[in-house]
Amino acid sequence: MTSAGPTGTTTAPQALDAQLVTAIEQIRERTFSAHRDHLGAVAPEAEGLVDVVEDYLAGGKLLRPRFCFWGGIAALDRAPDEDEVSRLAALGTAIELVQAAALMHDDVIDHSPTRRGRPALHVEAATSHRERGLDGSAADFGIATAIVLGDLALSWSEQLAAEVASPGAGPRPAAAAVEFARLRTEVMSGQYLDVLHQAGGFASAPSEEEAALAVIRWKTVPYTVLRPVRAGAALMGAGTEALELLSTWAAEIGTAFQLRDDLLSVVGDADATGKPIGGDVVEGKRTVLLFRTVAAADAAGRRLLERAVGRPDAAAEDVAAVQELMVRTGAVDSVVRDVRAAAERARSILSRAAEGGELGTLGVTGLQSIADSATDVESIGG
């Protein structure tokens, strides 16, 4: 599907996506160059922090910037001009920096050894400490480095967002600034709820599964889909009705995305996900998938779960057996069905919005394409 641009030219979604990627590359180059000059004046060791953050971002799939970008296009109802692409790309890059900060800290909290197929940042820093023969605990140094770099990425995200979305720059940037502020607040509160849930302290939820879904609602949905898509749309002048439609759609897609991610953590492909399969099992991650497995397991299955779930020293064969149990009990299939149902509800929301003129067809096409990729469970079954 194509759309007429500001000058009357025809623009395909693929071409616009390529423009977005190019704009993000240019923004990163400019931004990190400025940070490198600044920290280089502090100390050569501080300047090296820029390289670490820049390299960390290089492995991302640009999911959140794309949600931000296509939310903006849906609000415009036309192809964007060069300035609009640049502003949406800058806001999307700021959101990517928030994600980088969250992941750096999340891997420390979860004791995750890998990220995107390579050692997690705190593990990498600890290895560097040992190789350089530095004093003190290598593990403590790695954790401290990841915390500092996460804070630095979050600080830079705020600076970058302020360039295009600030309260004093008019109603559209101000509205986008509100969305960006809420994104940061919600993902941090969601992270706390996740930690609390893992400790068994999420008492306000009526059930363990409801608690898991609430964590998804506040940890994953806001910074992955909801606030990125609303921020981009707000920056491009979306009205209340369009924003509410996008919110309803984002809740479905964000939930489906996280449920799918939970599936991939136990029955996925390690080469594709970049994370060790079975990591959620040994960590004892309280997911919807786990609770459904527990509910459907027989006595032998529950003994296996007790032996393996939440135990870093669990035998590899027990972890594999838990994964098989998740499939055998039907828990995997039930979560797959939930992902598909949420994705279909989201598709209907976009279709109706395009037909009714609340959202532009070009933006809807782009959003649907990302959603299809983010909720694909065809390789899992169900």
mmCIF file of C-alpha atoms in Angstrom:
data_model
loop_
_atom_site.group_PDB
_atom_site.id
_atom_site.type_symbol
_atom_site.label_atom_id
_atom_site.label_comp_id
_atom_site.label_asym_id
_atom_site.label_seq_id
_atom_site.Cartn_x
_atom_site.Cartn_y
_atom_site.Cartn_z
ATOM 1 C CA MET A 1 0.000 0.000 0.000
ATOM 2 C CA THR A 2 1.299 3.488 -0.826
ATOM 3 C CA SER A 3 0.370 7.028 0.059
ATOM 4 C CA ALA A 4 0.813 10.407 -1.491
ATOM 5 C CA GLY A 5 3.530 12.433 0.222
ATOM 6 C CA PRO A 6 3.629 16.183 0.899
ATOM 7 C CA THR A 7 4.870 16.898 -2.605
ATOM 8 C CA GLY A 8 2.457 14.522 -4.315
ATOM 9 C CA THR A 9 4.996 11.714 -4.699
ATOM 10 C CA THR A 10 4.059 8.140 -3.870
ATOM 11 C CA THR A 11 5.773 6.629 -0.831
ATOM 12 C CA ALA A 12 5.819 2.939 0.067
ATOM 13 C CA PRO A 13 6.042 1.868 3.724
ATOM 14 C CA GLN A 14 9.338 0.092 3.014
ATOM 15 C CA ALA A 15 10.883 3.291 1.676
ATOM 16 C CA LEU A 16 9.692 5.255 4.687
ATOM 17 C CA ASP A 17 11.104 2.633 7.017
ATOM 18 C CA ALA A 18 14.453 2.945 5.276
ATOM 19 C CA GLN A 19 14.300 6.728 5.760
ATOM 20 C CA LEU A 20 13.641 6.178 9.457
ATOM 21 C CA VAL A 21 16.632 3.860 9.847
ATOM 22 C CA THR A 22 18.897 6.334 8.053
ATOM 23 C CA ALA A 23 17.647 9.201 10.212
ATOM 24 C CA ILE A 24 18.266 7.182 13.398
ATOM 25 C CA GLU A 25 21.813 6.383 12.266
ATOM 26 C CA GLN A 26 22.473 10.083 11.648
ATOM 27 C CA ILE A 27 21.004 11.084 15.015
ATOM 28 C CA ARG A 28 23.074 8.486 16.839
ATOM 29 C CA GLU A 29 26.246 9.607 15.091
ATOM 30 C CA ARG A 30 25.597 13.255 15.946
ATOM 31 C CA THR A 31 24.487 12.566 19.511
ATOM 32 C CA PHE A 32 27.276 10.199 20.455
ATOM 33 C CA SER A 33 29.876 12.447 18.857
ATOM 34 C CA ALA A 34 28.749 15.286 21.116
ATOM 35 C CA HIS A 35 28.807 13.029 24.185
ATOM 36 C CA ARG A 36 32.248 11.751 23.212
ATOM 37 C CA ASP A 37 33.589 15.330 23.039
ATOM 38 C CA HIS A 38 32.034 16.122 26.413
ATOM 39 C CA LEU A 39 33.274 13.049 28.279
ATOM 40 C CA GLY A 40 36.635 13.149 26.525
ATOM 41 C CA ALA A 41 37.227 16.444 28.290
ATOM 42 C CA VAL A 42 36.445 14.723 31.593
ATOM 43 C CA ALA A 43 38.840 11.769 31.171
ATOM 44 C CA PRO A 44 39.840 9.256 28.498
ATOM 45 C CA GLU A 45 38.276 6.507 30.624
ATOM 46 C CA ALA A 46 34.964 8.375 30.714
ATOM 47 C CA GLU A 47 34.999 8.868 26.950
ATOM 48 C CA GLY A 48 35.035 5.097 26.562
ATOM 49 C CA LEU A 49 31.583 4.912 28.142
ATOM 50 C CA VAL A 50 30.117 6.422 24.980
ATOM 51 C CA ASP A 51 31.461 3.565 22.894
ATOM 52 C CA VAL A 52 29.867 1.017 25.217
ATOM 53 C CA VAL A 53 26.400 2.601 25.008
ATOM 54 C CA GLU A 54 26.687 3.124 21.258
ATOM 55 C CA ASP A 55 27.705 -0.491 20.745
ATOM 56 C CA TYR A 56 24.871 -1.645 23.018
ATOM 57 C CA LEU A 57 22.288 0.134 20.878
ATOM 58 C CA ALA A 58 23.744 -1.272 17.674
ATOM 59 C CA GLY A 59 22.225 -4.695 18.291
ATOM 60 C CA GLY A 60 18.639 -3.492 18.663
ATOM 61 C CA LYS A 61 15.775 -4.179 16.254
ATOM 62 C CA LEU A 62 14.366 -0.604 16.475
ATOM 63 C CA LEU A 63 10.974 -1.954 17.512
ATOM 64 C CA ARG A 64 10.104 1.027 19.731
ATOM 65 C CA PRO A 65 11.300 3.722 17.306
ATOM 66 C CA ARG A 66 9.197 2.045 14.639
ATOM 67 C CA PHE A 67 6.089 2.081 16.844
ATOM 68 C CA CYS A 68 6.785 5.760 17.538
ATOM 69 C CA PHE A 69 7.341 6.540 13.877
ATOM 70 C CA TRP A 70 4.299 4.723 12.493
ATOM 71 C CA GLY A 71 2.090 6.121 15.245
ATOM 72 C CA GLY A 72 3.116 9.531 13.992
ATOM 73 C CA ILE A 73 2.394 8.612 10.373
ATOM 74 C CA ALA A 74 -1.017 7.269 11.368
ATOM 75 C CA ALA A 75 -1.786 10.644 12.927
ATOM 76 C CA LEU A 76 -0.497 12.577 9.893
ATOM 77 C CA ASP A 77 -2.514 10.540 7.375
ATOM 78 C CA ARG A 78 0.182 11.187 4.787
ATOM 79 C CA ALA A 79 3.852 10.586 4.160
ATOM 80 C CA PRO A 80 6.074 12.763 6.392
ATOM 81 C CA ASP A 81 8.464 15.424 5.208
ATOM 82 C CA GLU A 82 12.171 15.290 6.051
ATOM 83 C CA ASP A 83 11.834 17.342 9.229
ATOM 84 C CA GLU A 84 8.994 15.163 10.511
ATOM 85 C CA VAL A 85 11.021 12.007 9.864
ATOM 86 C CA SER A 86 13.932 13.513 11.771
ATOM 87 C CA ARG A 87 11.831 14.533 14.764
ATOM 88 C CA LEU A 88 10.110 11.169 14.998
ATOM 89 C CA ALA A 89 13.472 9.418 14.644
ATOM 90 C CA ALA A 90 14.975 11.527 17.446
ATOM 91 C CA LEU A 91 12.078 10.748 19.765
ATOM 92 C CA GLY A 92 12.299 7.070 18.861
ATOM 93 C CA THR A 93 16.039 7.071 19.565
ATOM 94 C CA ALA A 94 15.378 8.633 22.965
ATOM 95 C CA ILE A 95 12.976 5.779 23.691
ATOM 96 C CA GLU A 96 15.639 3.273 22.603
ATOM 97 C CA LEU A 97 17.982 4.816 25.168
ATOM 98 C CA VAL A 98 15.337 4.295 27.858
ATOM 99 C CA GLN A 99 15.117 0.671 26.764
ATOM 100 C CA ALA A 100 18.896 0.316 26.876
ATOM 101 C CA ALA A 101 18.910 1.654 30.439
ATOM 102 C CA ALA A 102 16.118 -0.718 31.451
ATOM 103 C CA LEU A 103 17.870 -3.736 29.914
ATOM 104 C CA MET A 104 21.225 -2.930 31.502
ATOM 105 C CA HIS A 105 19.594 -2.773 34.916
ATOM 106 C CA ASP A 106 17.185 -5.652 34.239
ATOM 107 C CA ASP A 107 20.025 -8.043 33.473
ATOM 108 C CA VAL A 108 21.614 -7.192 36.810
ATOM 109 C CA ILE A 109 18.309 -7.677 38.649
ATOM 110 C CA ASP A 110 17.604 -10.981 36.885
ATOM 111 C CA HIS A 111 21.224 -12.227 37.005
ATOM 112 C CA SER A 112 21.006 -12.736 33.235
ATOM 113 C CA PRO A 113 24.332 -13.852 31.740
ATOM 114 C CA THR A 114 23.587 -12.913 28.124
ATOM 115 C CA ARG A 115 21.802 -10.308 26.063
ATOM 116 C CA ARG A 116 21.335 -10.385 22.296
ATOM 117 C CA GLY A 117 23.616 -13.384 21.914
ATOM 118 C CA ARG A 118 26.548 -11.883 23.799
ATOM 119 C CA PRO A 119 27.558 -11.477 27.448
ATOM 120 C CA ALA A 120 25.300 -9.105 29.386
ATOM 121 C CA LEU A 121 26.890 -5.744 30.145
ATOM 122 C CA HIS A 122 27.626 -6.495 33.803
ATOM 123 C CA VAL A 123 29.182 -9.828 32.817
ATOM 124 C CA GLU A 124 31.283 -8.181 30.109
ATOM 125 C CA ALA A 125 32.504 -5.509 32.542
ATOM 126 C CA ALA A 126 33.371 -8.152 35.148
ATOM 127 C CA THR A 127 35.381 -10.085 32.555
ATOM 128 C CA SER A 128 37.250 -6.906 31.611
ATOM 129 C CA HIS A 129 38.026 -6.292 35.285
ATOM 130 C CA ARG A 130 39.605 -9.746 35.612
ATOM 131 C CA GLU A 131 41.524 -9.501 32.352
ATOM 132 C CA ARG A 132 42.981 -6.137 33.339
ATOM 133 C CA GLY A 133 43.942 -7.356 36.801
ATOM 134 C CA LEU A 134 42.036 -4.590 38.584
ATOM 135 C CA ASP A 135 41.596 -4.527 42.347
ATOM 136 C CA GLY A 136 38.509 -5.684 44.246
ATOM 137 C CA SER A 137 35.581 -7.839 43.213
ATOM 138 C CA ALA A 138 35.114 -8.300 39.467
ATOM 139 C CA ALA A 139 31.421 -9.105 39.977
ATOM 140 C CA ASP A 140 30.835 -5.946 42.005
ATOM 141 C CA PHE A 141 32.676 -3.885 39.388
ATOM 142 C CA GLY A 142 30.511 -5.358 36.640
ATOM 143 C CA ILE A 143 27.281 -4.584 38.485
ATOM 144 C CA ALA A 144 28.398 -1.041 39.304
ATOM 145 C CA THR A 145 29.379 -0.416 35.690
ATOM 146 C CA ALA A 146 26.014 -1.626 34.378
ATOM 147 C CA ILE A 147 24.149 0.578 36.862
ATOM 148 C CA VAL A 148 26.183 3.650 35.946
ATOM 149 C CA LEU A 149 25.825 3.049 32.211
ATOM 150 C CA GLY A 150 22.091 2.517 32.585
ATOM 151 C CA ASP A 151 21.779 5.812 34.429
ATOM 152 C CA LEU A 152 23.871 7.492 31.746
ATOM 153 C CA ALA A 153 21.677 6.123 28.944
ATOM 154 C CA LEU A 154 18.577 7.341 30.776
ATOM 155 C CA SER A 155 20.100 10.813 31.173
ATOM 156 C CA TRP A 156 20.946 10.961 27.485
ATOM 157 C CA SER A 157 17.437 9.855 26.573
ATOM 158 C CA GLU A 158 16.024 12.855 28.415
ATOM 159 C CA GLN A 159 18.406 15.237 26.668
ATOM 160 C CA LEU A 160 17.549 13.878 23.233
ATOM 161 C CA ALA A 161 13.798 13.873 23.821
ATOM 162 C CA ALA A 162 13.983 17.497 24.976
ATOM 163 C CA GLU A 163 15.253 18.479 21.527
ATOM 164 C CA VAL A 164 11.941 17.534 19.909
ATOM 165 C CA ALA A 165 9.463 17.161 22.768
ATOM 166 C CA SER A 166 9.475 19.758 25.506
ATOM 167 C CA PRO A 167 6.678 21.503 27.438
ATOM 168 C CA GLY A 168 7.705 24.971 26.250
ATOM 169 C CA ALA A 169 7.861 24.219 22.530
ATOM 170 C CA GLY A 170 4.138 24.323 21.739
ATOM 171 C CA PRO A 171 1.154 22.006 22.206
ATOM 172 C CA ARG A 172 2.326 19.097 20.044
ATOM 173 C CA PRO A 173 5.831 18.749 21.533
ATOM 174 C CA ALA A 174 4.357 19.300 24.993
ATOM 175 C CA ALA A 175 1.881 16.451 24.485
ATOM 176 C CA ALA A 176 4.697 14.183 23.280
ATOM 177 C CA ALA A 177 6.780 15.193 26.315
ATOM 178 C CA VAL A 178 3.971 14.047 28.611
ATOM 179 C CA GLU A 179 3.917 10.651 26.876
ATOM 180 C CA PHE A 180 7.699 10.318 27.164
ATOM 181 C CA ALA A 181 7.615 11.221 30.869
ATOM 182 C CA ARG A 182 4.884 8.675 31.524
ATOM 183 C CA LEU A 183 6.821 6.041 29.600
ATOM 184 C CA ARG A 184 9.780 6.418 31.964
ATOM 185 C CA THR A 185 7.644 6.473 35.083
ATOM 186 C CA GLU A 186 5.531 3.486 34.085
ATOM 187 C CA VAL A 187 8.400 1.241 33.056
ATOM 188 C CA MET A 188 10.188 1.926 36.365
ATOM 189 C CA SER A 189 7.056 1.237 38.402
ATOM 190 C CA GLY A 190 6.452 -1.854 36.292
ATOM 191 C CA GLN A 191 9.984 -3.017 37.007
ATOM 192 C CA TYR A 192 9.291 -2.678 40.724
ATOM 193 C CA LEU A 193 6.057 -4.649 40.387
ATOM 194 C CA ASP A 194 8.045 -7.357 38.600
ATOM 195 C CA VAL A 195 10.574 -7.506 41.444
ATOM 196 C CA LEU A 196 7.747 -7.504 44.000
ATOM 197 C CA HIS A 197 5.890 -10.236 42.122
ATOM 198 C CA GLN A 198 9.024 -12.388 42.005
ATOM 199 C CA ALA A 199 9.219 -12.012 45.792
ATOM 200 C CA GLY A 200 5.587 -13.086 46.183
ATOM 201 C CA GLY A 201 4.500 -9.684 47.463
ATOM 202 C CA PHE A 202 2.048 -8.516 44.794
ATOM 203 C CA ALA A 203 -0.946 -8.870 47.098
ATOM 204 C CA SER A 204 -3.393 -6.558 45.286
ATOM 205 C CA ALA A 205 -3.742 -8.912 42.309
ATOM 206 C CA PRO A 206 -6.537 -11.509 42.704
ATOM 207 C CA SER A 207 -4.387 -14.368 41.389
ATOM 208 C CA GLU A 208 -0.829 -15.196 40.369
ATOM 209 C CA GLU A 209 -1.802 -15.081 36.703
ATOM 210 C CA GLU A 210 -3.480 -11.689 37.146
ATOM 211 C CA ALA A 211 -0.341 -10.444 38.866
ATOM 212 C CA ALA A 212 1.762 -11.631 35.910
ATOM 213 C CA LEU A 213 -0.568 -9.843 33.499
ATOM 214 C CA ALA A 214 -0.420 -6.667 35.610
ATOM 215 C CA VAL A 215 3.380 -6.711 35.397
ATOM 216 C CA ILE A 216 3.082 -6.990 31.620
ATOM 217 C CA ARG A 217 0.569 -4.132 31.607
ATOM 218 C CA TRP A 218 2.911 -1.777 33.441
ATOM 219 C CA LYS A 219 6.399 -3.016 32.611
ATOM 220 C CA THR A 220 6.225 -4.115 28.970
ATOM 221 C CA VAL A 221 3.212 -2.435 27.375
ATOM 222 C CA PRO A 222 4.061 1.217 28.230
ATOM 223 C CA TYR A 223 7.625 1.408 26.988
ATOM 224 C CA THR A 224 7.376 -1.140 24.199
ATOM 225 C CA VAL A 225 4.173 -0.085 22.438
ATOM 226 C CA LEU A 226 1.750 2.221 24.267
ATOM 227 C CA ARG A 227 3.853 5.291 25.004
ATOM 228 C CA PRO A 228 6.056 5.058 21.888
ATOM 229 C CA VAL A 229 3.036 4.952 19.567
ATOM 230 C CA ARG A 230 1.202 7.668 21.529
ATOM 231 C CA ALA A 231 4.304 9.872 21.722
ATOM 232 C CA GLY A 232 4.842 9.723 17.962
ATOM 233 C CA ALA A 233 1.169 10.363 17.290
ATOM 234 C CA ALA A 234 1.051 13.258 19.767
ATOM 235 C CA LEU A 235 4.155 14.807 18.202
ATOM 236 C CA MET A 236 2.380 14.775 14.852
ATOM 237 C CA GLY A 237 -0.805 16.325 16.249
ATOM 238 C CA ALA A 238 -3.091 13.363 16.978
ATOM 239 C CA GLY A 239 -6.394 14.177 18.638
ATOM 240 C CA THR A 240 -7.938 12.498 21.659
ATOM 241 C CA GLU A 241 -9.928 9.941 19.657
ATOM 242 C CA ALA A 242 -6.903 8.782 17.660
ATOM 243 C CA LEU A 243 -4.787 8.513 20.808
ATOM 244 C CA GLU A 244 -7.409 6.438 22.587
ATOM 245 C CA LEU A 245 -7.712 4.091 19.612
ATOM 246 C CA LEU A 246 -3.956 3.668 19.579
ATOM 247 C CA SER A 247 -3.996 3.019 23.334
ATOM 248 C CA THR A 248 -6.550 0.218 23.007
ATOM 249 C CA TRP A 249 -4.568 -1.287 20.143
ATOM 250 C CA ALA A 250 -1.251 -0.966 22.005
ATOM 251 C CA ALA A 251 -2.555 -2.777 25.089
ATOM 252 C CA GLU A 252 -3.399 -5.792 22.937
ATOM 253 C CA ILE A 253 -0.138 -5.790 20.992
ATOM 254 C CA GLY A 254 2.052 -5.136 24.029
ATOM 255 C CA THR A 255 0.470 -7.976 25.978
ATOM 256 C CA ALA A 256 0.727 -10.358 23.021
ATOM 257 C CA PHE A 257 4.362 -9.349 22.513
ATOM 258 C CA GLN A 258 5.333 -10.167 26.111
ATOM 259 C CA LEU A 259 3.393 -13.433 26.210
ATOM 260 C CA ARG A 260 5.205 -14.433 23.021
ATOM 261 C CA ASP A 261 8.538 -13.414 24.559
ATOM 262 C CA ASP A 262 7.799 -15.606 27.573
ATOM 263 C CA LEU A 263 7.139 -18.504 25.211
ATOM 264 C CA LEU A 264 10.365 -17.921 23.305
ATOM 265 C CA SER A 265 12.302 -17.928 26.578
ATOM 266 C CA VAL A 266 11.435 -21.592 27.106
ATOM 267 C CA VAL A 267 10.550 -23.052 23.698
ATOM 268 C CA GLY A 268 12.311 -20.696 21.317
ATOM 269 C CA ASP A 269 15.576 -20.741 19.406
ATOM 270 C CA ALA A 270 18.555 -19.402 21.374
ATOM 271 C CA ASP A 271 20.270 -18.252 18.172
ATOM 272 C CA ALA A 272 17.192 -16.243 17.196
ATOM 273 C CA THR A 273 16.396 -14.774 20.620
ATOM 274 C CA GLY A 274 19.950 -14.125 21.786
ATOM 275 C CA LYS A 275 19.027 -15.495 25.227
ATOM 276 C CA PRO A 276 19.641 -18.915 26.763
ATOM 277 C CA ILE A 277 16.549 -21.089 26.377
ATOM 278 C CA GLY A 278 15.282 -22.181 29.765
ATOM 279 C CA GLY A 279 16.561 -19.049 31.471
ATOM 280 C CA ASP A 280 13.095 -18.209 32.782
ATOM 281 C CA VAL A 281 12.872 -21.704 34.281
ATOM 282 C CA VAL A 282 16.061 -21.552 36.361
ATOM 283 C CA GLU A 283 15.308 -17.943 37.276
ATOM 284 C CA GLY A 284 11.819 -18.947 38.390
ATOM 285 C CA LYS A 285 10.191 -16.192 36.370
ATOM 286 C CA ARG A 286 6.546 -15.948 37.413
ATOM 287 C CA THR A 287 4.950 -15.919 33.998
ATOM 288 C CA VAL A 288 1.461 -16.776 32.788
ATOM 289 C CA LEU A 289 3.046 -19.783 31.078
ATOM 290 C CA LEU A 290 4.492 -21.074 34.355
ATOM 291 C CA PHE A 291 1.266 -20.683 36.330
ATOM 292 C CA ARG A 292 -0.739 -22.523 33.688
ATOM 293 C CA THR A 293 1.847 -25.294 33.720
ATOM 294 C CA VAL A 294 1.616 -25.597 37.504
ATOM 295 C CA ALA A 295 -2.194 -25.677 37.354
ATOM 296 C CA ALA A 296 -2.233 -28.452 34.738
ATOM 297 C CA ALA A 297 0.646 -30.578 36.067
ATOM 298 C CA ASP A 298 0.136 -33.891 37.834
ATOM 299 C CA ALA A 299 1.954 -34.840 41.057
ATOM 300 C CA ALA A 300 5.106 -35.944 39.215
ATOM 301 C CA GLY A 301 5.088 -32.759 37.179
ATOM 302 C CA ARG A 302 4.798 -30.606 40.289
ATOM 303 C CA ARG A 303 7.719 -32.400 41.893
ATOM 304 C CA LEU A 304 9.740 -31.681 38.757
ATOM 305 C CA LEU A 305 8.750 -28.007 38.898
ATOM 306 C CA GLU A 306 9.817 -27.801 42.531
ATOM 307 C CA ARG A 307 13.136 -29.383 41.647
ATOM 308 C CA ALA A 308 13.968 -27.133 38.715
ATOM 309 C CA VAL A 309 12.071 -23.834 38.751
ATOM 310 C CA GLY A 310 13.912 -20.986 40.419
ATOM 311 C CA ARG A 311 17.043 -23.052 40.969
ATOM 312 C CA PRO A 312 20.187 -21.786 39.200
ATOM 313 C CA ASP A 313 21.865 -25.132 39.907
ATOM 314 C CA ALA A 314 19.071 -27.159 38.309
ATOM 315 C CA ALA A 315 20.236 -30.057 36.163
ATOM 316 C CA ALA A 316 20.038 -29.422 32.439
ATOM 317 C CA GLU A 317 17.854 -32.495 31.978
ATOM 318 C CA ASP A 318 15.380 -31.184 34.554
ATOM 319 C CA VAL A 319 15.178 -27.815 32.803
ATOM 320 C CA ALA A 320 14.537 -29.605 29.521
ATOM 321 C CA ALA A 321 11.893 -31.728 31.223
ATOM 322 C CA VAL A 322 10.112 -28.604 32.483
ATOM 323 C CA GLN A 323 10.044 -27.258 28.945
ATOM 324 C CA GLU A 324 8.544 -30.542 27.760
ATOM 325 C CA LEU A 325 6.014 -30.385 30.604
ATOM 326 C CA MET A 326 4.948 -26.911 29.518
ATOM 327 C CA VAL A 327 4.175 -28.318 26.096
ATOM 328 C CA ARG A 328 2.632 -31.565 27.282
ATOM 329 C CA THR A 329 0.209 -29.914 29.728
ATOM 330 C CA GLY A 330 -1.125 -27.641 27.000
ATOM 331 C CA ALA A 331 0.188 -24.512 28.730
ATOM 332 C CA VAL A 332 2.217 -23.495 25.680
ATOM 333 C CA ASP A 333 -0.737 -23.953 23.341
ATOM 334 C CA SER A 334 -3.027 -21.941 25.625
ATOM 335 C CA VAL A 335 -0.608 -18.985 25.685
ATOM 336 C CA VAL A 336 -0.144 -19.225 21.914
ATOM 337 C CA ARG A 337 -3.909 -18.968 21.520
ATOM 338 C CA ASP A 338 -3.966 -15.899 23.771
ATOM 339 C CA VAL A 339 -1.271 -14.251 21.642
ATOM 340 C CA ARG A 340 -3.196 -14.939 18.464
ATOM 341 C CA ALA A 341 -6.468 -13.713 19.953
ATOM 342 C CA ALA A 342 -4.908 -10.452 21.155
ATOM 343 C CA ALA A 343 -3.211 -9.924 17.794
ATOM 344 C CA GLU A 344 -6.515 -10.452 15.986
ATOM 345 C CA ARG A 345 -8.348 -8.010 18.267
ATOM 346 C CA ALA A 346 -5.621 -5.475 17.575
ATOM 347 C CA ARG A 347 -5.910 -6.042 13.823
ATOM 348 C CA SER A 348 -9.643 -5.339 13.998
ATOM 349 C CA ILE A 349 -9.049 -2.115 15.922
ATOM 350 C CA LEU A 350 -6.658 -0.821 13.254
ATOM 351 C CA SER A 351 -8.919 -1.884 10.394
ATOM 352 C CA ARG A 352 -11.926 -0.089 11.855
ATOM 353 C CA ALA A 353 -9.857 3.020 12.572
ATOM 354 C CA ALA A 354 -8.586 3.126 8.986
ATOM 355 C CA GLU A 355 -12.060 2.581 7.557
ATOM 356 C CA GLY A 356 -13.525 5.267 9.785
ATOM 357 C CA GLY A 357 -10.787 7.770 8.979
ATOM 358 C CA GLU A 358 -9.577 8.128 12.581
ATOM 359 C CA LEU A 359 -6.124 6.884 11.535
ATOM 360 C CA GLY A 360 -4.373 7.177 8.186
ATOM 361 C CA THR A 361 -4.052 4.066 6.045
ATOM 362 C CA LEU A 362 -0.301 4.500 5.483
ATOM 363 C CA GLY A 363 0.373 4.567 9.222
ATOM 364 C CA VAL A 364 -2.021 1.687 9.838
ATOM 365 C CA THR A 365 -0.144 -0.388 7.246
ATOM 366 C CA GLY A 366 3.145 0.309 8.988
ATOM 367 C CA LEU A 367 1.778 -0.432 12.445
ATOM 368 C CA GLN A 368 0.207 -3.691 11.288
ATOM 369 C CA SER A 369 3.468 -4.829 9.738
ATOM 370 C CA ILE A 370 5.369 -4.308 13.016
ATOM 371 C CA ALA A 371 2.575 -5.935 15.009
ATOM 372 C CA ASP A 372 2.640 -9.014 12.773
ATOM 373 C CA SER A 373 6.358 -9.441 13.397
ATOM 374 C CA ALA A 374 6.105 -8.780 17.146
ATOM 375 C CA THR A 375 3.313 -11.318 17.696
ATOM 376 C CA ASP A 376 4.288 -14.101 15.279
ATOM 377 C CA VAL A 377 3.879 -17.497 16.955
ATOM 378 C CA GLU A 378 3.630 -19.682 13.856
ATOM 379 C CA SER A 379 6.869 -21.467 14.697
ATOM 380 C CA ILE A 380 5.652 -22.269 18.203
ATOM 381 C CA GLY A 381 2.355 -23.952 17.411
ATOM 382 C CA GLY A 382 -0.956 -23.869 19.216
#
